[in-house]
Coordinates of C-alpha atoms in Angstrom, one line a residue:
X1 CA -92.9 -54.1 -49.3
X2 CA -91.3 -57.3 -48.8
X3 CA -92.6 -60.7 -47.4
X4 CA -92.6 -61.5 -43.6
X5 CA -89.1 -63.3 -42.7
X6 CA -89.1 -66.9 -42.3
X7 CA -89.6 -68.3 -39.4
X8 CA -87.5 -71.8 -39.1
X9 CA -88.7 -74.8 -37.1
X10 CA -85.9 -77.4 -36.3
X11 CA -87.0 -81.2 -37.7
X12 CA -84.7 -83.4 -35.8
X13 CA -83.3 -82.6 -32.4
X14 CA -80.2 -85.0 -32.1
X15 CA -77.1 -83.9 -33.3
X16 CA -74.8 -86.3 -35.6
X17 CA -71.2 -87.0 -35.0
X18 CA -70.8 -88.1 -38.9
X19 CA -72.0 -88.5 -42.3
X20 CA -73.5 -91.5 -41.4
X21 CA -75.7 -90.1 -38.9
X22 CA -76.5 -87.4 -41.2
X23 CA -78.3 -89.7 -43.5
X24 CA -79.9 -91.5 -41.0
X25 CA -81.3 -88.5 -39.3
X26 CA -82.3 -86.6 -42.6
X27 CA -84.3 -90.0 -43.6
X28 CA -85.8 -90.4 -40.1
X29 CA -87.1 -87.1 -39.7
X30 CA -88.8 -87.0 -43.3
X31 CA -90.2 -90.0 -42.5
X32 CA -88.5 -91.2 -45.9
X33 CA -89.7 -94.9 -45.6
X34 CA -89.0 -97.6 -48.8
X35 CA -92.3 -96.6 -49.8
X36 CA -92.0 -92.6 -49.9
X37 CA -88.2 -93.1 -50.9
X38 CA -87.9 -96.0 -52.9
X39 CA -84.5 -97.0 -55.0
X40 CA -84.5 -95.9 -58.1
X41 CA -85.4 -99.3 -59.8
X42 CA -87.5 -99.3 -62.8
X43 CA -89.0 -102.9 -62.1
X44 CA -90.4 -100.8 -58.7
X45 CA -92.8 -99.3 -61.1
X46 CA -95.0 -102.5 -61.0
X47 CA -96.4 -101.5 -58.1
X48 CA -97.6 -98.1 -58.9
X49 CA -99.9 -99.9 -62.2
X50 CA -103.1 -100.5 -60.6
X51 CA -104.5 -97.1 -61.7
X52 CA -107.8 -97.1 -62.4
X53 CA -108.6 -97.5 -66.1
X54 CA -105.4 -98.0 -67.3
X55 CA -105.9 -101.6 -68.3
X56 CA -109.2 -100.0 -70.4
X57 CA -107.2 -97.5 -72.0
X58 CA -104.5 -99.7 -73.2
X59 CA -106.7 -102.2 -74.6
X60 CA -109.1 -99.2 -76.3
X61 CA -105.8 -97.6 -77.7
X62 CA -104.6 -101.1 -79.0
X63 CA -107.7 -102.0 -80.9
X64 CA -107.6 -99.0 -82.8
X65 CA -103.9 -99.4 -83.5
X66 CA -104.7 -103.0 -84.5
X67 CA -107.8 -101.8 -86.8
X68 CA -105.2 -98.8 -88.4
X69 CA -107.8 -96.2 -87.0
X70 CA -106.8 -92.4 -87.2
X71 CA -105.6 -91.5 -83.9
X72 CA -105.8 -87.6 -82.5
X73 CA -103.0 -86.8 -79.9
X74 CA -104.0 -83.7 -77.8
X75 CA -101.3 -82.4 -75.2
X76 CA -101.6 -79.8 -73.1
X77 CA -99.0 -76.8 -74.0
X78 CA -96.6 -76.8 -70.9
X79 CA -93.9 -78.8 -70.5
X80 CA -95.8 -81.7 -69.0
X81 CA -98.4 -82.2 -72.0
X82 CA -95.7 -81.5 -74.8
X83 CA -93.9 -84.4 -73.1
X84 CA -96.4 -86.8 -72.7
X85 CA -97.6 -85.9 -76.3
X86 CA -94.0 -86.5 -77.6
X87 CA -94.2 -90.0 -76.0
X88 CA -96.5 -91.1 -77.5
X89 CA -96.1 -89.9 -81.2
X90 CA -92.5 -91.5 -80.6
X91 CA -94.4 -94.5 -79.7
X92 CA -96.9 -94.7 -82.6
X93 CA -94.0 -94.0 -84.5
X94 CA -91.7 -96.9 -83.5
X95 CA -94.7 -99.7 -84.1
X96 CA -94.8 -97.8 -87.6
X97 CA -98.7 -96.3 -87.0
X98 CA -98.5 -93.5 -89.5
X99 CA -102.3 -92.6 -89.5
X100 CA -101.7 -90.3 -86.1
X101 CA -102.1 -86.3 -86.0
X102 CA -100.9 -84.3 -83.1
X103 CA -102.6 -80.8 -81.7
X104 CA -101.1 -78.6 -78.6
X105 CA -103.4 -75.7 -78.3
X106 CA -101.9 -72.2 -77.9
X107 CA -102.4 -70.4 -74.5
X108 CA -104.4 -68.1 -76.1
X109 CA -107.1 -70.8 -76.8
X110 CA -107.1 -71.1 -72.9
X111 CA -106.5 -74.7 -70.9
X112 CA -107.9 -78.1 -72.2
X113 CA -109.1 -80.4 -75.4
X114 CA -109.7 -77.5 -78.2
X115 CA -112.7 -77.9 -80.1
X116 CA -111.1 -76.9 -83.4
X117 CA -108.7 -80.0 -83.5
X118 CA -111.9 -82.2 -82.6
X119 CA -113.6 -80.8 -85.4
X120 CA -110.8 -80.8 -87.8
X121 CA -109.8 -84.8 -87.2
X122 CA -112.5 -85.9 -89.6
X123 CA -110.8 -89.1 -90.0
X124 CA -110.0 -90.2 -86.4
X125 CA -111.7 -92.8 -84.4
X126 CA -109.6 -92.0 -81.2
X127 CA -109.0 -89.2 -79.7
X128 CA -106.0 -89.2 -76.8
X129 CA -105.9 -86.4 -74.6
X130 CA -102.9 -86.0 -72.4
X131 CA -102.7 -83.6 -69.7
X132 CA -106.3 -82.7 -70.0
X133 CA -109.6 -83.6 -70.5
X134 CA -110.9 -84.6 -67.5
X135 CA -113.5 -81.6 -67.2
X136 CA -113.5 -81.1 -70.8
X137 CA -117.2 -81.3 -71.5
X138 CA -117.6 -79.4 -74.3
X139 CA -114.6 -81.4 -76.9
X140 CA -114.9 -84.7 -75.2
X141 CA -118.5 -84.6 -75.9
X142 CA -118.0 -83.1 -79.8
X143 CA -115.4 -86.4 -80.1
X144 CA -117.6 -88.9 -78.8
X145 CA -121.0 -87.7 -81.0
X146 CA -118.5 -88.0 -84.1
X147 CA -118.3 -91.6 -83.0
X148 CA -114.6 -91.1 -81.5
X149 CA -113.5 -93.1 -78.6
X150 CA -111.8 -90.8 -75.9
X151 CA -109.1 -92.1 -73.5
X152 CA -107.9 -89.3 -71.0
X153 CA -104.5 -89.5 -69.0
X154 CA -104.6 -86.7 -66.6
X155 CA -103.8 -85.5 -62.9
X156 CA -105.8 -82.6 -62.9
X157 CA -108.6 -82.3 -60.1
X158 CA -111.7 -84.2 -60.4
X159 CA -114.9 -82.8 -59.6
X160 CA -117.6 -85.5 -60.1
X161 CA -120.3 -83.9 -61.5
X162 CA -118.0 -82.2 -64.4
X163 CA -116.7 -85.0 -65.9
X164 CA -116.2 -85.1 -69.5
X165 CA -118.0 -88.1 -71.0
X166 CA -114.8 -89.9 -71.8
X167 CA -114.5 -94.0 -73.3
X168 CA -112.1 -94.4 -70.3
X169 CA -110.3 -92.1 -67.5
X170 CA -106.7 -92.3 -66.0
X171 CA -106.6 -90.1 -63.4
X172 CA -104.9 -91.1 -60.2
X173 CA -107.1 -88.4 -58.6
X174 CA -110.0 -89.7 -59.0
X175 CA -111.7 -91.2 -55.7
X176 CA -112.5 -94.7 -57.3
X177 CA -108.5 -95.0 -58.1
X178 CA -107.2 -97.6 -56.0
X179 CA -103.5 -96.5 -56.6
X180 CA -101.9 -95.5 -53.1
X181 CA -100.0 -92.8 -55.0
X182 CA -101.9 -90.0 -55.7
X183 CA -99.2 -87.8 -57.2
X184 CA -98.0 -88.5 -61.2
X185 CA -98.2 -86.1 -63.4
X186 CA -99.2 -87.0 -67.1
X187 CA -95.5 -87.7 -68.5
X188 CA -95.5 -90.6 -66.0
X189 CA -98.6 -91.2 -66.3
X190 CA -98.0 -91.7 -70.2
X191 CA -94.9 -93.7 -69.8
X192 CA -96.9 -96.0 -67.3
X193 CA -99.6 -96.5 -70.2
X194 CA -97.1 -97.4 -72.5
X195 CA -96.3 -100.2 -71.0
X196 CA -99.7 -101.2 -70.7
X197 CA -100.7 -100.2 -74.1
X198 CA -97.7 -102.4 -75.4
X199 CA -98.9 -105.6 -73.4
X200 CA -102.2 -105.3 -74.9
X201 CA -100.8 -105.1 -78.4
X202 CA -99.6 -108.5 -77.8
X203 CA -96.4 -108.6 -80.5
X204 CA -98.6 -107.5 -82.9
X205 CA -96.2 -104.8 -83.9
X206 CA -93.3 -106.0 -82.3
X207 CA -91.4 -105.0 -79.7
X208 CA -90.8 -101.6 -78.7
X209 CA -87.8 -100.6 -75.9
X210 CA -89.2 -98.1 -73.7
X211 CA -85.8 -97.0 -73.6
X212 CA -83.7 -93.8 -72.7
X213 CA -85.8 -91.8 -74.8
X214 CA -89.0 -92.0 -73.3
X215 CA -87.5 -92.6 -69.7
X216 CA -85.6 -88.8 -70.6
X217 CA -89.3 -87.3 -71.6
X218 CA -91.0 -88.6 -68.4
X219 CA -88.0 -87.5 -66.1
X220 CA -88.0 -83.9 -67.8
X221 CA -92.0 -83.7 -67.5
X222 CA -92.0 -84.9 -63.9
X223 CA -89.4 -82.6 -62.6
X224 CA -90.7 -79.8 -64.3
X225 CA -94.4 -79.8 -63.1
X226 CA -93.4 -79.8 -59.5
X227 CA -94.7 -82.7 -58.5
X228 CA -93.2 -84.3 -55.3
X229 CA -90.4 -86.3 -56.5
X230 CA -91.6 -89.4 -53.9
X231 CA -92.5 -92.4 -54.1
X232 CA -93.2 -93.5 -58.1
X233 CA -92.1 -89.7 -59.4
X234 CA -88.6 -90.4 -57.3
X235 CA -88.1 -93.4 -59.8
X236 CA -89.3 -91.8 -63.1
X237 CA -87.2 -88.5 -62.2
X238 CA -84.0 -90.6 -61.1
X239 CA -84.2 -92.8 -64.3
X240 CA -84.8 -89.7 -66.6
X241 CA -81.9 -87.9 -64.6
X242 CA -79.7 -91.1 -65.7
X243 CA -81.3 -91.2 -69.4
X244 CA -80.5 -87.4 -70.0
X245 CA -76.8 -87.8 -68.5
X246 CA -76.3 -90.5 -71.2
X247 CA -77.6 -88.3 -74.1
X248 CA -80.5 -91.1 -74.6
X249 CA -82.6 -88.4 -76.6
X250 CA -81.0 -86.6 -79.1
X251 CA -83.2 -84.1 -79.3
X252 CA -82.7 -83.5 -75.7
X253 CA -79.2 -83.5 -75.7
X254 CA -79.1 -80.6 -78.4
X255 CA -81.6 -78.9 -75.8
X256 CA -78.5 -79.4 -73.3
X257 CA -76.5 -78.0 -75.3
X258 CA -78.4 -74.8 -75.9
X259 CA -78.6 -74.5 -72.7
X260 CA -74.9 -74.3 -71.8
X261 CA -75.1 -77.9 -69.8
X262 CA -73.5 -80.3 -72.5
X263 CA -70.4 -80.7 -70.3
X264 CA -71.8 -80.2 -66.8
X265 CA -73.7 -83.4 -64.6
X266 CA -77.7 -82.9 -65.1
X267 CA -79.6 -82.8 -61.6
X268 CA -83.0 -81.9 -61.3
X269 CA -82.4 -78.7 -60.6
X270 CA -80.9 -78.1 -64.6
X271 CA -84.2 -79.4 -65.6
X272 CA -86.3 -76.9 -63.7
X273 CA -84.3 -74.2 -64.2
X274 CA -82.7 -74.2 -67.7
X275 CA -84.4 -77.1 -69.6
X276 CA -88.1 -76.7 -68.8
X277 CA -88.1 -73.3 -69.1
X278 CA -87.0 -73.5 -72.5
X279 CA -89.3 -75.9 -73.8
X280 CA -92.5 -73.7 -71.7
X281 CA -91.3 -70.6 -73.7
X282 CA -92.6 -71.9 -76.8
X283 CA -96.1 -72.0 -75.2
X284 CA -95.7 -68.8 -73.4
X285 CA -94.4 -66.7 -76.4
X286 CA -95.8 -68.0 -79.4
X287 CA -96.5 -71.7 -80.7
X288 CA -96.0 -74.5 -78.1
X289 CA -95.7 -77.1 -81.1
X290 CA -92.6 -75.7 -81.3
X291 CA -91.4 -77.5 -78.2
X292 CA -93.3 -80.6 -79.8
X293 CA -90.9 -80.3 -82.9
X294 CA -88.2 -80.4 -81.1
X295 CA -88.8 -83.4 -79.1
X296 CA -89.9 -85.8 -81.7
X297 CA -87.2 -84.2 -84.2
X298 CA -85.3 -86.8 -86.4
X299 CA -82.4 -84.5 -87.8
X300 CA -79.7 -83.2 -85.4
X301 CA -79.4 -80.5 -87.5
X302 CA -83.4 -79.7 -87.3
X303 CA -83.3 -80.5 -83.2
X304 CA -80.3 -77.4 -82.8
X305 CA -81.9 -75.1 -84.7
X306 CA -85.0 -75.4 -82.7
X307 CA -83.3 -75.5 -79.6
X308 CA -81.3 -72.4 -80.4
X309 CA -85.1 -70.9 -81.4
X310 CA -86.6 -71.8 -77.9
X311 CA -83.2 -70.4 -76.6
X312 CA -84.2 -67.1 -77.8
X313 CA -87.6 -67.4 -77.1
X314 CA -86.7 -67.9 -73.3
X315 CA -84.5 -64.8 -73.5
X316 CA -87.3 -62.8 -74.6
X317 CA -89.7 -64.3 -72.0
X318 CA -87.4 -63.3 -69.2
X319 CA -87.0 -59.6 -70.1
X320 CA -90.7 -59.8 -70.1
X321 CA -91.1 -61.3 -66.7
X322 CA -88.8 -58.5 -65.1
X323 CA -90.8 -56.1 -66.7
X324 CA -94.5 -57.0 -65.6
X325 CA -92.5 -57.9 -61.8
X326 CA -91.5 -54.3 -61.8
X327 CA -94.8 -53.0 -62.7
X328 CA -96.5 -55.4 -60.1
X329 CA -93.7 -54.1 -57.6
X330 CA -95.0 -50.1 -57.8
X331 CA -98.6 -51.4 -57.8
X332 CA -98.7 -53.5 -54.8
X333 CA -96.5 -50.8 -52.4
X334 CA -99.6 -48.9 -53.1
X335 CA -102.0 -50.4 -50.7
X336 CA -101.3 -54.2 -49.9
X337 CA -101.1 -53.6 -46.3
X338 CA -103.6 -56.2 -44.0
X339 CA -104.0 -58.3 -47.3
X340 CA -103.4 -61.8 -47.7
X341 CA -104.0 -62.3 -51.2
X342 CA -103.3 -60.2 -54.6
X343 CA -105.7 -60.0 -58.0
X344 CA -103.9 -57.9 -60.1
X345 CA -104.9 -57.4 -63.7
X346 CA -103.3 -55.7 -66.9
X347 CA -104.4 -55.9 -70.8
X348 CA -100.5 -55.9 -71.7
X349 CA -99.4 -58.7 -69.6
X350 CA -98.7 -61.8 -71.3
X351 CA -101.3 -64.5 -69.9
X352 CA -98.4 -67.2 -70.4
X353 CA -95.6 -65.3 -68.3
X354 CA -98.2 -64.5 -65.2
X355 CA -97.8 -67.7 -63.6
X356 CA -93.8 -67.1 -63.4
X357 CA -94.0 -63.6 -62.1
X358 CA -97.0 -64.8 -59.4
X359 CA -94.4 -67.0 -58.0
X360 CA -91.9 -64.4 -58.2
X361 CA -94.4 -61.9 -56.2
X362 CA -94.8 -64.2 -53.5
X363 CA -91.2 -64.3 -53.1
X364 CA -90.2 -60.8 -53.2
X365 CA -93.3 -59.0 -52.1
X366 CA -96.1 -60.8 -50.5
X367 CA -96.2 -63.9 -49.7
X368 CA -100.1 -65.5 -50.0
X369 CA -102.3 -66.6 -52.7
X370 CA -101.9 -64.8 -56.2
X371 CA -104.2 -64.3 -58.9
X372 CA -102.3 -62.2 -62.2
X373 CA -104.4 -61.7 -65.3
X374 CA -103.6 -60.6 -68.7
X375 CA -105.2 -60.1 -72.1
X376 CA -104.1 -62.0 -75.4
X377 CA -104.8 -58.5 -77.0
X378 CA -105.6 -54.9 -75.7
X379 CA -109.4 -55.4 -76.9
X380 CA -110.0 -59.0 -75.5
X381 CA -112.9 -59.9 -74.1
X382 CA -111.8 -62.2 -71.3
X383 CA -108.4 -61.8 -69.1
X384 CA -106.8 -64.9 -68.8
X385 CA -104.5 -65.7 -65.9
X386 CA -102.4 -67.7 -63.6
X387 CA -102.8 -68.6 -59.6
X388 CA -100.1 -69.5 -57.5
X389 CA -100.9 -70.7 -53.7
X390 CA -98.7 -71.3 -50.7
X391 CA -98.3 -74.7 -48.7
X392 CA -101.5 -75.3 -46.5
X393 CA -103.7 -73.2 -48.8
X394 CA -105.9 -75.2 -51.0
X395 CA -106.7 -72.5 -54.0
X396 CA -108.8 -75.1 -56.1
X397 CA -111.2 -75.2 -53.1
X398 CA -110.9 -71.2 -52.9
X399 CA -111.6 -70.7 -56.6
X400 CA -114.6 -73.2 -56.3
X401 CA -116.5 -70.3 -54.1
X402 CA -115.8 -67.7 -55.9
X403 CA -117.1 -70.0 -59.4
X404 CA -119.6 -68.2 -60.2
X405 CA -117.5 -64.9 -61.2
X406 CA -115.3 -67.0 -63.7
X407 CA -115.7 -68.0 -67.5
X408 CA -113.6 -70.8 -66.7
X409 CA -111.4 -72.4 -64.0
X410 CA -109.2 -75.5 -63.2
X411 CA -105.8 -76.8 -61.7
X412 CA -104.5 -78.1 -58.2
X413 CA -104.4 -77.4 -54.9
X414 CA -101.0 -75.2 -55.6
X415 CA -101.8 -73.7 -59.0
X416 CA -104.7 -73.0 -61.3
X417 CA -105.5 -71.1 -64.6
X418 CA -108.7 -68.7 -64.8
X419 CA -110.6 -66.8 -67.1
X420 CA -112.5 -64.0 -66.2
X421 CA -114.2 -61.3 -67.8
X422 CA -112.6 -57.9 -67.0
X423 CA -115.6 -56.0 -65.2
X424 CA -115.7 -58.8 -62.3
X425 CA -112.0 -58.5 -61.6
X426 CA -112.6 -55.9 -58.8
X427 CA -115.8 -58.0 -57.4
X428 CA -113.8 -61.4 -58.0
X429 CA -110.7 -60.1 -56.0
X430 CA -112.8 -58.9 -52.5
X431 CA -114.4 -62.6 -53.0
X432 CA -111.2 -64.4 -53.3
X433 CA -109.7 -62.1 -50.3
X434 CA -112.7 -62.9 -48.0
X435 CA -112.1 -66.5 -48.7
X436 CA -108.5 -66.2 -47.7
X437 CA -109.7 -63.7 -44.7
X438 CA -111.1 -67.2 -42.9
X439 CA -108.3 -69.1 -43.1
X440 CA -105.4 -69.7 -40.0
X441 CA -103.5 -67.0 -40.2
X442 CA -100.0 -68.8 -39.7
X443 CA -100.1 -70.1 -43.0
X444 CA -99.3 -66.4 -44.2
X445 CA -96.1 -66.4 -42.7
X446 CA -93.5 -68.0 -44.3
X447 CA -91.7 -71.1 -42.8
X448 CA -88.9 -72.8 -43.4
X449 CA -88.2 -75.9 -42.0
X450 CA -84.4 -77.4 -41.1
X451 CA -83.6 -81.0 -40.9
X452 CA -81.2 -80.7 -38.6
X453 CA -77.9 -78.9 -36.4
X454 CA -74.8 -79.5 -38.2
X455 CA -71.3 -78.5 -37.3
X456 CA -69.2 -76.9 -40.3
X457 CA -66.2 -79.2 -39.4
X458 CA -68.6 -82.3 -40.6
X459 CA -68.9 -81.0 -43.8
X460 CA -66.5 -83.0 -46.3
X461 CA -66.4 -84.6 -49.5
X462 CA -67.5 -87.6 -47.9
X463 CA -70.7 -85.8 -46.9
X464 CA -71.7 -84.0 -50.2
X465 CA -71.3 -87.4 -51.6
X466 CA -73.2 -89.2 -49.3
X467 CA -76.3 -86.7 -49.5
X468 CA -76.2 -87.2 -53.7
X469 CA -78.0 -90.1 -52.8
X470 CA -80.9 -88.4 -51.5
X471 CA -81.2 -86.5 -55.2
X472 CA -83.0 -85.9 -57.5
X473 CA -84.3 -83.4 -55.1
X474 CA -87.5 -80.9 -55.2
X475 CA -90.9 -81.0 -54.6
X476 CA -91.7 -83.3 -51.1
X477 CA -87.9 -84.0 -51.1
X478 CA -86.0 -80.5 -51.1
X479 CA -82.3 -80.4 -50.3
X480 CA -81.4 -80.9 -46.9
X481 CA -81.4 -77.4 -44.8
X482 CA -79.1 -77.4 -41.7
X483 CA -78.1 -75.3 -38.7
X484 CA -74.8 -74.3 -37.3
X485 CA -74.8 -72.0 -34.1
X486 CA -72.4 -69.5 -33.2
X487 CA -70.2 -70.0 -36.3
X488 CA -67.5 -67.3 -36.8
X489 CA -68.0 -66.0 -40.5
X490 CA -65.5 -63.9 -41.7
X491 CA -66.2 -62.0 -45.2
X492 CA -63.7 -62.5 -47.7
X493 CA -65.1 -60.5 -51.0
X494 CA -68.0 -59.5 -52.6
X495 CA -68.6 -60.9 -56.3
X496 CA -71.5 -60.5 -58.9
X497 CA -73.7 -57.8 -60.7
X498 CA -73.3 -54.8 -58.2
X499 CA -71.4 -57.0 -55.7
X500 CA -74.7 -58.5 -54.5
X501 CA -73.2 -61.9 -53.4
X502 CA -70.5 -62.4 -50.7
X503 CA -67.7 -65.0 -50.3
X504 CA -67.2 -66.3 -46.4
X505 CA -65.3 -68.5 -44.3
X506 CA -65.7 -70.4 -41.6
X507 CA -62.8 -69.2 -39.4
X508 CA -62.7 -72.4 -37.4
X509 CA -63.1 -75.2 -39.6
X510 CA -61.9 -73.1 -42.8
X511 CA -65.0 -74.3 -45.0
X512 CA -65.9 -71.7 -47.4
X513 CA -69.1 -70.3 -47.7
X514 CA -71.3 -68.2 -50.1
X515 CA -73.9 -65.9 -49.4
X516 CA -76.2 -65.2 -52.8
X517 CA -77.5 -61.6 -52.9
X518 CA -76.1 -61.4 -49.3
X519 CA -73.4 -58.6 -49.3
X520 CA -76.2 -56.2 -48.1
X521 CA -77.4 -57.9 -45.5
X522 CA -74.0 -58.5 -44.3
X523 CA -73.4 -55.0 -44.1
X524 CA -76.4 -54.1 -42.4
X525 CA -75.7 -56.5 -39.8
X526 CA -72.8 -54.6 -38.1
X527 CA -69.2 -53.1 -38.8
X528 CA -66.5 -54.9 -40.8
X529 CA -63.1 -56.1 -39.5
X530 CA -62.7 -59.2 -37.8
X531 CA -64.9 -62.6 -37.9
X532 CA -68.8 -62.4 -36.5
X533 CA -70.3 -65.1 -34.4
X534 CA -73.9 -66.1 -36.3
X535 CA -76.5 -68.8 -36.4
X536 CA -76.3 -69.8 -39.7
X537 CA -78.9 -72.1 -42.2
X538 CA -77.6 -73.6 -45.0
X539 CA -77.2 -76.4 -47.5
X540 CA -74.4 -77.8 -48.8
X541 CA -73.1 -77.8 -53.0
X542 CA -70.4 -78.4 -54.4
X543 CA -67.5 -75.2 -55.1
X544 CA -66.1 -76.0 -58.8
X545 CA -63.4 -73.1 -57.8
X546 CA -61.7 -75.0 -54.8
X547 CA -62.8 -78.4 -56.0
X548 CA -64.5 -79.0 -52.1
X549 CA -68.0 -78.5 -50.5
X550 CA -69.2 -75.5 -49.3
X551 CA -72.0 -73.5 -47.4
X552 CA -74.8 -72.1 -49.2
X553 CA -76.2 -69.7 -47.1
X554 CA -79.9 -69.3 -46.6
X555 CA -80.1 -67.2 -43.4
X556 CA -77.9 -65.5 -41.0
X557 CA -79.1 -64.6 -37.5
X558 CA -76.0 -62.7 -35.8
X559 CA -78.3 -62.5 -33.1
X560 CA -79.3 -66.2 -32.7
X561 CA -81.8 -67.8 -34.7
X562 CA -85.4 -67.5 -33.1
X563 CA -86.5 -71.6 -33.9
X564 CA -90.3 -72.0 -33.6
X565 CA -91.7 -74.8 -31.5
X566 CA -94.5 -75.5 -33.7
X567 CA -94.5 -78.7 -35.9
X568 CA -92.1 -78.0 -39.1
X569 CA -94.2 -77.3 -42.4
X570 CA -94.4 -79.8 -44.9
X571 CA -92.6 -79.9 -48.5

């Protein structure tokens, strides 16, 4: 079984004549004005700082620092939470505040502030929860009863009647938050918070520069958490990438080296696909504190060993993901016809990996909301799992309609975590499917957005370099996709494992192209021999071997592309 073929929509009907036209039309068709697509200028972050609770959080924290209070930092176990905790720990280290401790919960404990960390923090008078805490009533209540102030810096969905009793909550998703930009992740919010904390300290602990160390951590967390790279996130990600490429933070430089990125320019894709998975592998395969230890390491040799350890964990993670996906592939083929959702469980599945697998299920098997559940050990009393949604389908709302069947749940519109008793999986799967059946059918057909038509003979170095100014690419700002009609393509050679990939060339313009995993598709579309005309959907990338731009073929239509007339999908 494979998802239905993507339906393509053309966002801009105008045809460019040169590179400047291309840039103007892409920006216009995406609605990327200066508010959504600001220059990467750190001074512009000031406009995003009117966040509910931000000033109060800074003053509460500054008061405890001046008193010398014990401070407990809790960060979530993913890349966003760990880079947030690393920033605050680094700041306290820089100002000489030694009375601090850090707790990174293991995935087996479930999402949120772990109660055991609060109970063990006898000498702490302040808890700072990063990337968690908004709805963590039990742990936050326990901390308040012990006389602790609690500052929560988070970006998860806010449910007003379930809010934890924090001293102060900083969360742009709170309905009373005046910030016009709601899409910061916690790593970005933490950096903004540190600018206000530094000001609240009013020079009592010297002036700590929030330099490339902090910027690189905030940038990695922002890119890794898949938040839209527009508005303030564009500035944070862009500044973070600049710091990364300048080797501003030694531990991240060691991670880059271990990931084979030492001599390559690091862009958002390298962070998302090579660096962040290594940081996340610590929590998925063992103890997330190992990633925190790397990001706060002061000794280069210790950082090198930790980076290599995370690389080994990531390799194990990749093998386990392949095994789980192969298992699911057989189970879905047995009977997914007509369904809009997938809900599967297996006590042998690692709960730390099922979120990654859920995304692959959507890409390869069934395009719709996916819930995969595993267990911490074969006799565990509950299943824990991950939920992944599709654009336009609010999975947070869907889970709220099933909440009576869940032990614990929380997350975003596009992703969530759940805890479920094994004997309730079947009834939950039925209800979850029933909710999805009430949504519009078109949501469950994958759609693709083409920015504009572009003749291959316009693809040159000038255009490639102009498009680089649109980076960093990611959620909310993907790399532009173009359409060229009736291109005479010549298949040159297959390459890669089992000859899965195909090198091509546009016979008219001579522009090279590559069709990743497209060799079988090309062979099925007609006999070999001379050039074949086709409508080509493509991105533009750099060919290191030829030292020129090339077409990265996304889809191919020898029969002509059947463009849809409905509005293009959101990013």
